[in-house]
Tab-separated table of C-alpha atoms and ligand atoms in Angstrom:
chain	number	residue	atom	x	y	z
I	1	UNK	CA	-31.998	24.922	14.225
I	2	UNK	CA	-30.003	28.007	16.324
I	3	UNK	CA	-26.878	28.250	14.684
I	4	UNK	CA	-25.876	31.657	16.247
I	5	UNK	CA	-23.816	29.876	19.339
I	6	UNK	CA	-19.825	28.638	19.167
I	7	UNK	CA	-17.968	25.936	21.131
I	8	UNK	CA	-17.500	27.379	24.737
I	9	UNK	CA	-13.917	26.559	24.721
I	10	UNK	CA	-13.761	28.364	20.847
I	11	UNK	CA	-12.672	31.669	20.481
I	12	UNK	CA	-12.723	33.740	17.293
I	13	UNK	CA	-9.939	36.189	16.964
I	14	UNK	CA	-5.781	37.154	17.452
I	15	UNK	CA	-4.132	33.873	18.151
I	16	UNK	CA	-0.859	35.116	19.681
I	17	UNK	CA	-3.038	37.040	22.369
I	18	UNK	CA	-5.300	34.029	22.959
I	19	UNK	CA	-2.478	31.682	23.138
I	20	UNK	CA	-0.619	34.101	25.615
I	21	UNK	CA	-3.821	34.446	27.747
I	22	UNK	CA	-4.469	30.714	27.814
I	23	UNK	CA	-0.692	29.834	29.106
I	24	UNK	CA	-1.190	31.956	31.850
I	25	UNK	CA	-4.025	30.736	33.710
I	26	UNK	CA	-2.569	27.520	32.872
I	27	UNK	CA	0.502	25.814	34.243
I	28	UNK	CA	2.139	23.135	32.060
I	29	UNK	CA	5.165	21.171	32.563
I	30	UNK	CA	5.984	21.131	29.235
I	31	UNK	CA	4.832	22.319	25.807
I	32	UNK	CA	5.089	20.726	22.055
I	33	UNK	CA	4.133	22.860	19.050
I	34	UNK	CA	2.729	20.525	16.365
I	35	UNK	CA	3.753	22.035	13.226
I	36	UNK	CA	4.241	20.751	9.343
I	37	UNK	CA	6.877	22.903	6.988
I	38	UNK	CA	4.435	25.323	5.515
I	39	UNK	CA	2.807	26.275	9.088
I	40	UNK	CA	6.159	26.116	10.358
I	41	UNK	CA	7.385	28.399	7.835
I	42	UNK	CA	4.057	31.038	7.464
I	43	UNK	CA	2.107	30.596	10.421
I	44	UNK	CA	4.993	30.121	13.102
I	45	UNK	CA	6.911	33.401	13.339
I	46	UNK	CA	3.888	35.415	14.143
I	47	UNK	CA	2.914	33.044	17.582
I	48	UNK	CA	6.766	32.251	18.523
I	49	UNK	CA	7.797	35.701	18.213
I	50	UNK	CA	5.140	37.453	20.295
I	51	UNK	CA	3.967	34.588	22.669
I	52	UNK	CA	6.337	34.832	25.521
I	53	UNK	CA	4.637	31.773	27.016
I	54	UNK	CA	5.606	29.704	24.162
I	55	UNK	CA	9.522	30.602	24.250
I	56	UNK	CA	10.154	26.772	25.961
I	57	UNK	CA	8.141	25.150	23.646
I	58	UNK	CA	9.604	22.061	21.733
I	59	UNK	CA	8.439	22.623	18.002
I	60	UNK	CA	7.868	19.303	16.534
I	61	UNK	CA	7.588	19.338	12.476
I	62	UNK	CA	6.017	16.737	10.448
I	63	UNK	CA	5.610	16.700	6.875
I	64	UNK	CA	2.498	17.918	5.534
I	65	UNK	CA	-0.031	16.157	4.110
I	66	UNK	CA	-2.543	13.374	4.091
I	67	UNK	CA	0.371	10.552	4.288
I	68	UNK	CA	1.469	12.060	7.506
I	69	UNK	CA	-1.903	11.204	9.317
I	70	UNK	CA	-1.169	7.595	10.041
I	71	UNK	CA	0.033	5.214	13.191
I	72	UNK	CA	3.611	5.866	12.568
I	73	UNK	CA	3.969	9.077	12.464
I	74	UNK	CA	1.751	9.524	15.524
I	75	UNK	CA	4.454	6.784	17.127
I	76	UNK	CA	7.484	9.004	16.442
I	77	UNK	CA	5.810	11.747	17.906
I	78	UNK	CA	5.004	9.920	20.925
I	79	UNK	CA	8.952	8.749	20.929
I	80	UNK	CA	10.187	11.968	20.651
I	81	UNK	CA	8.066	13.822	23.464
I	82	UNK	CA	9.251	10.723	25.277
I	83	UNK	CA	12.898	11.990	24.254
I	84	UNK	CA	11.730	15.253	25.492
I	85	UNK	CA	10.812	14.532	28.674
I	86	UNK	CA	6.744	14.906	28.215
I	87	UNK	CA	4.536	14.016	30.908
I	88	UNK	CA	0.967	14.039	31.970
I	89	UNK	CA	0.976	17.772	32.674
I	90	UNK	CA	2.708	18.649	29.222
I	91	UNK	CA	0.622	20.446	26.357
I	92	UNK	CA	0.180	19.846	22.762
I	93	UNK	CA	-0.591	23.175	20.991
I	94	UNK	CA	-1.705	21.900	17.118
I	95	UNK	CA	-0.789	24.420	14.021
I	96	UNK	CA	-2.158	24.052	11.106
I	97	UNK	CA	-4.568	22.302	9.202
I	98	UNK	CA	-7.291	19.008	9.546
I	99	UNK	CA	-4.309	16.616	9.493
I	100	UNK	CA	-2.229	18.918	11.819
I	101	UNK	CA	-5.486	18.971	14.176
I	102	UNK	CA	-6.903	15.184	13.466
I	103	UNK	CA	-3.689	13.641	13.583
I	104	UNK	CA	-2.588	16.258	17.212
I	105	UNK	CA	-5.608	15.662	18.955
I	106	UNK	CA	-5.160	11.859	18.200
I	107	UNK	CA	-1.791	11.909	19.840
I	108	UNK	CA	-2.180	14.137	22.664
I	109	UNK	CA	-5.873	12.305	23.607
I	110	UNK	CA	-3.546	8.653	23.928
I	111	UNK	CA	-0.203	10.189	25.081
I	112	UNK	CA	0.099	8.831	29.491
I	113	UNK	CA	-3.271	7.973	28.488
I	114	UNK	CA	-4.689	12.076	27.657
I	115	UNK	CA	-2.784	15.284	27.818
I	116	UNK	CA	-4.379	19.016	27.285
I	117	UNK	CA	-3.973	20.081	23.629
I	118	UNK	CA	-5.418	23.251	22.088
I	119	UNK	CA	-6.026	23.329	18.224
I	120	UNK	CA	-4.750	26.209	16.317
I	121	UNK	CA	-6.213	25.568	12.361
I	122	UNK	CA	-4.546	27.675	10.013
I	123	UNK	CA	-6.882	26.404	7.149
I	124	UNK	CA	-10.129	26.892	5.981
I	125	UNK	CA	-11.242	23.335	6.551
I	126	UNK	CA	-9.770	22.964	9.507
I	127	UNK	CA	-10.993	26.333	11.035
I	128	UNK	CA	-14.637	25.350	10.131
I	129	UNK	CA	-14.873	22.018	10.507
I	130	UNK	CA	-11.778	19.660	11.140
I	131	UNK	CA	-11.060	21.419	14.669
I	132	UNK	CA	-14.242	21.469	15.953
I	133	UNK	CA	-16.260	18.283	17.385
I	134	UNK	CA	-13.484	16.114	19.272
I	135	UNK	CA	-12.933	14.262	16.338
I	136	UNK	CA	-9.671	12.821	16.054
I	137	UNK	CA	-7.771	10.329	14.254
I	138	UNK	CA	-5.394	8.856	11.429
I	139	UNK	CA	-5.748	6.907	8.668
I	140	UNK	CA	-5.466	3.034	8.144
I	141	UNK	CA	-3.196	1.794	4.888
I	142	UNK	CA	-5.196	4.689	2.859
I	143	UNK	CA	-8.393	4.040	4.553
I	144	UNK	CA	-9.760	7.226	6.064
I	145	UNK	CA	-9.983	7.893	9.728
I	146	UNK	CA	-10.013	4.031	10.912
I	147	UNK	CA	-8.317	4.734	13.896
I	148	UNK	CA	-9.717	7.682	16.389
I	149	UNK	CA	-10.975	9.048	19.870
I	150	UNK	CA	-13.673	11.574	20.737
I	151	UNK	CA	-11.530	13.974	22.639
I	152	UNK	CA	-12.246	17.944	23.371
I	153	UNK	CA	-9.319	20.236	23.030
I	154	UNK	CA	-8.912	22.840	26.046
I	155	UNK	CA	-9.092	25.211	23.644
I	156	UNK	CA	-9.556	26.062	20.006
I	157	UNK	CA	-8.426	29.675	18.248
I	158	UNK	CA	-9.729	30.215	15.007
I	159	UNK	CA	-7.687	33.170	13.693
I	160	UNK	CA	-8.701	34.472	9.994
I	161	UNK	CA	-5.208	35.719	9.304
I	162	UNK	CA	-3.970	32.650	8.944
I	163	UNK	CA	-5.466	32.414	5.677
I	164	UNK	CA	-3.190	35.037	4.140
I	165	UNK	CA	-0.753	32.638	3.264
I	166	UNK	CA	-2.661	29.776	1.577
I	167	UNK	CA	-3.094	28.836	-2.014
I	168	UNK	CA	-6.772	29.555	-3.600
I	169	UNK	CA	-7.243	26.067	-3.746
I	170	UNK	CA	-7.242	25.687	-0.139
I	171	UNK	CA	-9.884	27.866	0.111
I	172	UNK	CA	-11.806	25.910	-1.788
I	173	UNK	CA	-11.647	22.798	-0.111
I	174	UNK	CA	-12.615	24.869	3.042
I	175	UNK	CA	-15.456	26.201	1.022
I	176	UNK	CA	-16.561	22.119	0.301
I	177	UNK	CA	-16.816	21.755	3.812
I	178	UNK	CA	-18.890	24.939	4.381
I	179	UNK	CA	-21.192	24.319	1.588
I	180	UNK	CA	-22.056	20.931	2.805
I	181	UNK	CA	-23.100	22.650	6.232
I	182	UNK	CA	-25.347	24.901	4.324
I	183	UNK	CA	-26.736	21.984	2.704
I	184	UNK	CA	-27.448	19.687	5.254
I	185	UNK	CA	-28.334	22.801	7.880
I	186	UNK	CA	-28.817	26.019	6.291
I	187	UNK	CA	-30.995	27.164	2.848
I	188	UNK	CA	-29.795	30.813	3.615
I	189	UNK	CA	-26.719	30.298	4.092
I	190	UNK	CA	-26.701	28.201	0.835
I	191	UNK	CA	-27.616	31.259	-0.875
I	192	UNK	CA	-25.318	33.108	0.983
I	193	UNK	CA	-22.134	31.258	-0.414
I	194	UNK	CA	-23.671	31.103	-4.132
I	195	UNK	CA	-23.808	34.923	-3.606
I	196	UNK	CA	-20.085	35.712	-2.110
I	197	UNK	CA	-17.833	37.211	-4.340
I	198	UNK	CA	-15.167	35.108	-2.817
I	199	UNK	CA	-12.529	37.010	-4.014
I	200	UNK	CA	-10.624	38.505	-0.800
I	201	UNK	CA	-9.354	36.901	1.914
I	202	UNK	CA	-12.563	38.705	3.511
I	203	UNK	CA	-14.962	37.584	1.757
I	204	UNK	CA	-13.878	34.034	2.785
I	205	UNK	CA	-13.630	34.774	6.939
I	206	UNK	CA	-17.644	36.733	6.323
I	207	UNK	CA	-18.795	33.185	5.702
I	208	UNK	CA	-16.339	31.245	8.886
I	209	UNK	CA	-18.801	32.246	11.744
I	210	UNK	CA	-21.934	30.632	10.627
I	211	UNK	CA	-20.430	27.408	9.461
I	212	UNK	CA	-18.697	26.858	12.631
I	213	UNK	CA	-22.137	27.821	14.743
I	214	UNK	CA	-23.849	25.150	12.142
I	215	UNK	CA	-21.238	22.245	13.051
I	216	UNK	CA	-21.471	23.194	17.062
I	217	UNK	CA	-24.992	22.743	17.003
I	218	UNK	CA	-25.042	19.561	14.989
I	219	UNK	CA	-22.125	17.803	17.081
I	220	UNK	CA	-23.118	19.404	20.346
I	221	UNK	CA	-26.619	17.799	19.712
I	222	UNK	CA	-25.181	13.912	19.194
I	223	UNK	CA	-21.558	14.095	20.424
I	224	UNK	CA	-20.833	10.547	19.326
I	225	UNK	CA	-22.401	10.451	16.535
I	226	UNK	CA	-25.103	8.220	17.044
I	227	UNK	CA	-28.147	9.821	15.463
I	228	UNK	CA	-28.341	13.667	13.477
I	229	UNK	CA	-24.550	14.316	13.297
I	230	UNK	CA	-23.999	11.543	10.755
I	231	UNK	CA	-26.095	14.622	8.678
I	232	UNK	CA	-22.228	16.004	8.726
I	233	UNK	CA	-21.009	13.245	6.497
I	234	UNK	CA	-22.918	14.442	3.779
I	235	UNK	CA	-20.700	13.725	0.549
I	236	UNK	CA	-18.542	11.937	2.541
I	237	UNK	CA	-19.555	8.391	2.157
I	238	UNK	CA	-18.840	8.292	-1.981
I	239	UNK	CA	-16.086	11.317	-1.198
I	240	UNK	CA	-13.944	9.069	1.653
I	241	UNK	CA	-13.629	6.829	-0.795
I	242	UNK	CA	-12.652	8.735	-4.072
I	243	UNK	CA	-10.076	9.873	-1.561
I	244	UNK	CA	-9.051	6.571	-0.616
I	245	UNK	CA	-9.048	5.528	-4.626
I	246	UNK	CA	-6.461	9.121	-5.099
I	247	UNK	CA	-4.570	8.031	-2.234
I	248	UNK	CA	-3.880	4.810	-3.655
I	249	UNK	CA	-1.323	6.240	-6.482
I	250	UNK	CA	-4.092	7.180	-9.539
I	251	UNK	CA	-5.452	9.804	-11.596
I	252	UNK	CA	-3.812	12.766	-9.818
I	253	UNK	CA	-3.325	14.018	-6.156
I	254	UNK	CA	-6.382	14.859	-4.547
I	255	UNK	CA	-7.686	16.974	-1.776
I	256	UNK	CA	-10.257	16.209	1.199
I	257	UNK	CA	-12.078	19.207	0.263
I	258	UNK	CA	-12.149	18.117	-3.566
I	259	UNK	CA	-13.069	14.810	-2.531
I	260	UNK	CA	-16.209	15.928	-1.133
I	261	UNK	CA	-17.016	18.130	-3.382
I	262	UNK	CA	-17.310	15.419	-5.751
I	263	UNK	CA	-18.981	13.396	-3.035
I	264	UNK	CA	-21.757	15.723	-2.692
I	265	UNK	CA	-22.215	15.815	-6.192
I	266	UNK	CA	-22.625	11.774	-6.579
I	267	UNK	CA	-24.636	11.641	-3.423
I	268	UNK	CA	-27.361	14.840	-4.211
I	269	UNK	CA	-28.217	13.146	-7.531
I	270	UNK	CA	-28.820	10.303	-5.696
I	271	UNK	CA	-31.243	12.792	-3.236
I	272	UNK	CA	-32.613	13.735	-6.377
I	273	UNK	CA	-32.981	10.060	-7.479
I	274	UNK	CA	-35.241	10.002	-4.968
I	275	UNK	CA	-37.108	12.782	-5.257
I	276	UNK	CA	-35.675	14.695	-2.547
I	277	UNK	CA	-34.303	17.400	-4.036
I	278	UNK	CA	-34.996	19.088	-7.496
I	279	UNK	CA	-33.282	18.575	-11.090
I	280	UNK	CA	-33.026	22.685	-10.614
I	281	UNK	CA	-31.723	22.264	-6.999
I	282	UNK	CA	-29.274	19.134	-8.788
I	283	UNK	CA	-27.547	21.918	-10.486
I	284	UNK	CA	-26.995	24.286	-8.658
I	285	UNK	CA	-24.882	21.742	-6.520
I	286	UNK	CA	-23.326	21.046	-9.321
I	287	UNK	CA	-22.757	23.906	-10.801
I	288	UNK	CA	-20.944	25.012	-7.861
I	289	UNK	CA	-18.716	22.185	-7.932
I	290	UNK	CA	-17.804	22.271	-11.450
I	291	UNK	CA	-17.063	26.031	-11.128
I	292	UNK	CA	-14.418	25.565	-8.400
I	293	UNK	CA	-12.973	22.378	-8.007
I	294	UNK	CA	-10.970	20.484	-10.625
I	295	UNK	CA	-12.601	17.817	-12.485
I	296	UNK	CA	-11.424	14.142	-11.807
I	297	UNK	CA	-11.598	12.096	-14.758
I	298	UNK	CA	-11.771	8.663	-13.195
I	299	UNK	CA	-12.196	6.003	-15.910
I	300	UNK	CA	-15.336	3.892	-15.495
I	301	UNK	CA	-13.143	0.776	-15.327
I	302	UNK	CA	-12.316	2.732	-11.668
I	303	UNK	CA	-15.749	2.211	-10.319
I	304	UNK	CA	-15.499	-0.804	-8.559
I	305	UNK	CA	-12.509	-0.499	-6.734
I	306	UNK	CA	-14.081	2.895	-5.561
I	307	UNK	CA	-16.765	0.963	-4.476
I	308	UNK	CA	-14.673	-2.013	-2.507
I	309	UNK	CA	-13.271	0.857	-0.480
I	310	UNK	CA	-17.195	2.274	-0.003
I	311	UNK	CA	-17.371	-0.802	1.627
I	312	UNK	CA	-15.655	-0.096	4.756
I	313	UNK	CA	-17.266	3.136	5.636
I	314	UNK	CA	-17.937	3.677	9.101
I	315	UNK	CA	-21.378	4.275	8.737
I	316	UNK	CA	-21.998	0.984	7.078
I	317	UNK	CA	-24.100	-1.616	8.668
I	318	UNK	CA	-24.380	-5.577	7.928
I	319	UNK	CA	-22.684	-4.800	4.746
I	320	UNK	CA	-24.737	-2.259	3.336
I	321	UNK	CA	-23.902	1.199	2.177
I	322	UNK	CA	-25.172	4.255	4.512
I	323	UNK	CA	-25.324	7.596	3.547
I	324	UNK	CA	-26.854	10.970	4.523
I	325	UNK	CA	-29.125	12.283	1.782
I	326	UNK	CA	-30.105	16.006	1.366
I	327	UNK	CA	-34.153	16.106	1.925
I	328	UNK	CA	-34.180	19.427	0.639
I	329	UNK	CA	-31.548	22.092	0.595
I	330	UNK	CA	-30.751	22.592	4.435
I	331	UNK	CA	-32.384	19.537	5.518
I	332	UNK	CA	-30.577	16.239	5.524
I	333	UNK	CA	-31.884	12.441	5.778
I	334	UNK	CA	-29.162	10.311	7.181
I	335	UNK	CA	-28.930	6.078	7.581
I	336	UNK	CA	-30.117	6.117	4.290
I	337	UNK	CA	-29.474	2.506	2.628
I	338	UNK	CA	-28.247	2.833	-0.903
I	339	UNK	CA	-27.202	-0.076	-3.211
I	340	UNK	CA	-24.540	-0.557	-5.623
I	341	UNK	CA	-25.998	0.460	-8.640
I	342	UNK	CA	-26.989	3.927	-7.576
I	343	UNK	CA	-23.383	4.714	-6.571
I	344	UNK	CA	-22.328	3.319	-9.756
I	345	UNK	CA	-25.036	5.579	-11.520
I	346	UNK	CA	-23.952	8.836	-8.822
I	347	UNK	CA	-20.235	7.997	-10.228
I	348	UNK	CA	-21.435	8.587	-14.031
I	349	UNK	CA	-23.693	11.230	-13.743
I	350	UNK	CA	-20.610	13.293	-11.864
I	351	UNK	CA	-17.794	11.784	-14.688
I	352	UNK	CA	-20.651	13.205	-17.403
I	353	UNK	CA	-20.642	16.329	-15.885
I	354	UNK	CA	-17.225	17.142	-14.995
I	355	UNK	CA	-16.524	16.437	-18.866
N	401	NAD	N1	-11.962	15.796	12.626
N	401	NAD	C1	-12.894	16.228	11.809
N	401	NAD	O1	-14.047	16.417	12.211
N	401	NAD	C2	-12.549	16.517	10.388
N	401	NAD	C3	-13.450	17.228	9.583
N	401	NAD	C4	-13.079	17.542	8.279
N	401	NAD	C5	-11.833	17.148	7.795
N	401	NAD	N2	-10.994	16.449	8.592
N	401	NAD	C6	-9.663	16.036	8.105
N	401	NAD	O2	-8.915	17.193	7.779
N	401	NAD	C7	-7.910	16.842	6.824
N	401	NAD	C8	-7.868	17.882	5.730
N	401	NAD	O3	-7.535	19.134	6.310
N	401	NAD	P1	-6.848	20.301	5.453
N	401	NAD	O4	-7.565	20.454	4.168
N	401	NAD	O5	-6.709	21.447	6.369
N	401	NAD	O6	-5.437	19.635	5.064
N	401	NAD	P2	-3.928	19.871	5.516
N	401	NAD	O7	-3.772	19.863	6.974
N	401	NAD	O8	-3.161	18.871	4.734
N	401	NAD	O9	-3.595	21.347	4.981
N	401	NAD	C9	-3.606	21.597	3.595
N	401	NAD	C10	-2.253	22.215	3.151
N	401	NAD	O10	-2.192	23.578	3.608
N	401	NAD	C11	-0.940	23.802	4.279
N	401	NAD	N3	-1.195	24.884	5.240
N	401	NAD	C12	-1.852	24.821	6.410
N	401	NAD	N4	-2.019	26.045	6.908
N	401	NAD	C13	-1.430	26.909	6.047
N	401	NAD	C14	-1.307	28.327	6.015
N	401	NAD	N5	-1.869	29.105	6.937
N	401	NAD	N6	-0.635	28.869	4.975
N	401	NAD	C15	-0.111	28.097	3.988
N	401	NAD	N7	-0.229	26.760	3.957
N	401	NAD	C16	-0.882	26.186	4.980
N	401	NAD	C17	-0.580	22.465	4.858
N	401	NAD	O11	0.788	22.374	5.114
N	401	NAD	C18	-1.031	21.524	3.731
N	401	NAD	O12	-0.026	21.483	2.722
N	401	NAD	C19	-8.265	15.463	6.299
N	401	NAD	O13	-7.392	14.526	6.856
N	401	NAD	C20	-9.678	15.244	6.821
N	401	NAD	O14	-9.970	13.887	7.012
N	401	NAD	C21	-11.318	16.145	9.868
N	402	ZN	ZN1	-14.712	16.413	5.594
């Protein structure tokens, strides 16, 4: 696979000059700023203060987090650009992270029926993954990205200094999301991550480029999804759904990036089940995991209701489970049917590790 290109309408580098660039070879009647407290308080001051383009915008806050990406938050937002005289000319500029950017694009693709938005992620995740591939959407009482539209921003700044500010453990779940690229895509890059020292803020952008060049050329390949890209929900079929089970009140609060990390877990020993993928190759993946991403201790009694919610993945068909399977590291087998008992096996073998 080439994995050296980017999204046309991506650009690598200073956001406040992008941004400034952007708004003026473009004319808008009005412009939002999509913002939640912590990109509102770390990520805000450096574009408002030097983007004189932005000085009209109307900064709209929500409040961060997964609870925020849902129907009626994306309704109040609507109401309020209403309240703020928004048309079909304004712009939607989206700072922060995948929910800032899912839950944005979501709004701005069904506000008059499609306004311009450009995506601004200020995490890890998003900046590798969440922001690129018109993927949009909110979640469904606790049930991951029910509700969506394929929709292209006009324009996407990825800007590695926004990662100053976040916690370590955001960089993780960025680094779930890059790993699984290098999984499905990408043996070197595999060894690559095992290799970083991941220690500065550095280290972390090195690895940005090639994850984002592996997602473009998966997504630009099957836009909507309908054959190779489902290769991108790798760890996400079991990891939606151990989301889903968090979200529900349990065990402890979890991240997307965690999520999947436990995902890919659960769904490579399933690979390996199958003789895919190597006991050796097993744990390494695991290894990985259990190195940088908190353990969750579900109790087996958990299992099913994990599974209930498996049940109304996207990627299901006439009932039965789906998944993409690694066939190999860097290669990925995807429509794979699975059946009950391996996910319940997949959900032991992680629990056995993680203790
Ligand atoms: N559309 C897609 O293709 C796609 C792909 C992957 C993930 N996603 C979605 O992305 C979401 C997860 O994204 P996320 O992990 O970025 O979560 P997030 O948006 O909740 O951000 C994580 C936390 O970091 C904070 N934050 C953001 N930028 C910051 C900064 N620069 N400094 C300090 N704090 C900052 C946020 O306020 C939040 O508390 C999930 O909803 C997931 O479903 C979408
Ligand atoms: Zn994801």
């Amino acid at each position: 696979m080439s994995t050296g290109a980017t999204p046309p309408n991506l650009h690598i580098g200073n956001a406040p000059d992008m941004l400034q660039q952007f708004l003026e070879r473009n004319t808008y009647s009005r412009i939002f700023l999509l913002v939640d407290e912590n990109t509102q308080e770390f990520c805000v001051p450096s574009l408002v203060g030097t983007v004189d383009a932005l000085a009209p915008a109307e900064i709209l806050e929500i409040e961060s987090g997964e609870a925020s990406k849902c129907l009626d938050v994306a309704s109040q937002l609507w109401r309020v650009m209403n309240e703020l005289n928004g048309d079909r000319h304004s712009l939607l500029v989206n700072l922060g992270g995948g929910v800032i950017t899912d839950l944005g694009g979501f709004v701005a693709s069904l506000y008059k029926r499609g306004i311009d938005f450009v995506h601004i992620p200020t995490t890890l995740l998003a900046q590798v993954d969440a922001s690129i591939g018109g993927k949009t959407g909110v979640d469904l009482d606790n049930l991951k990205n029910m509700v969506g539209t394929f929709s292209e921003p006009a324009l996407t700044i990825v800007d590695g200094e926004f990662l100053r500010s976040l916690s370590r453990r955001e960089l993780f779940c960025g680094l779930a999301e890059m790993a699984k690229h290098a999984l499905v895509a990408d043996k070197d890059y595999w060894e690559e991550i095992l290799k970083s020292p991941m220690q500065s803020i550095e280290d972390f952008q090195a690895l940005i480029p090639r994850s984002i060049a592996i997602k473009w050329a998966i997504v630009s390949a099957d836009p909507k999804e309908t054959g190779e890209r489902k290769a991108l929900n790798f760890g996400h079929t079991i990891g939606h759904a151990i989301e889903s089970f968090a979200m529900e009140g349990a065990i402890m609060d979890l991240r997307h990036g965690e999520a999947v990390a436990i995902g890919m877990v659960c769904e490579a020993w399933i690979s390996m089940q199958r003789g895919w993928i190597s006991e050796q190759e097993l744990n390494r993946i695991c290894c990985f995991v259990k190195d940088k991403f908190p353990a969750f201790l579900m109790d087996e009694v958990h299992f099913q209701r994990v599974l209930e919610l498996m049940r109304h993945d996207k990627k299901n068909k006439a009932g039965t489970i789906r998944m993409a399977l690694l066939k190999g590291i860097g290669a990925c087998k995807v429509d794979v049917e699975v059946n009950a008992q391996e996910v319940l096996r997949a959900l032991k073998y992680y629990i056995a590790q993680a203790c």
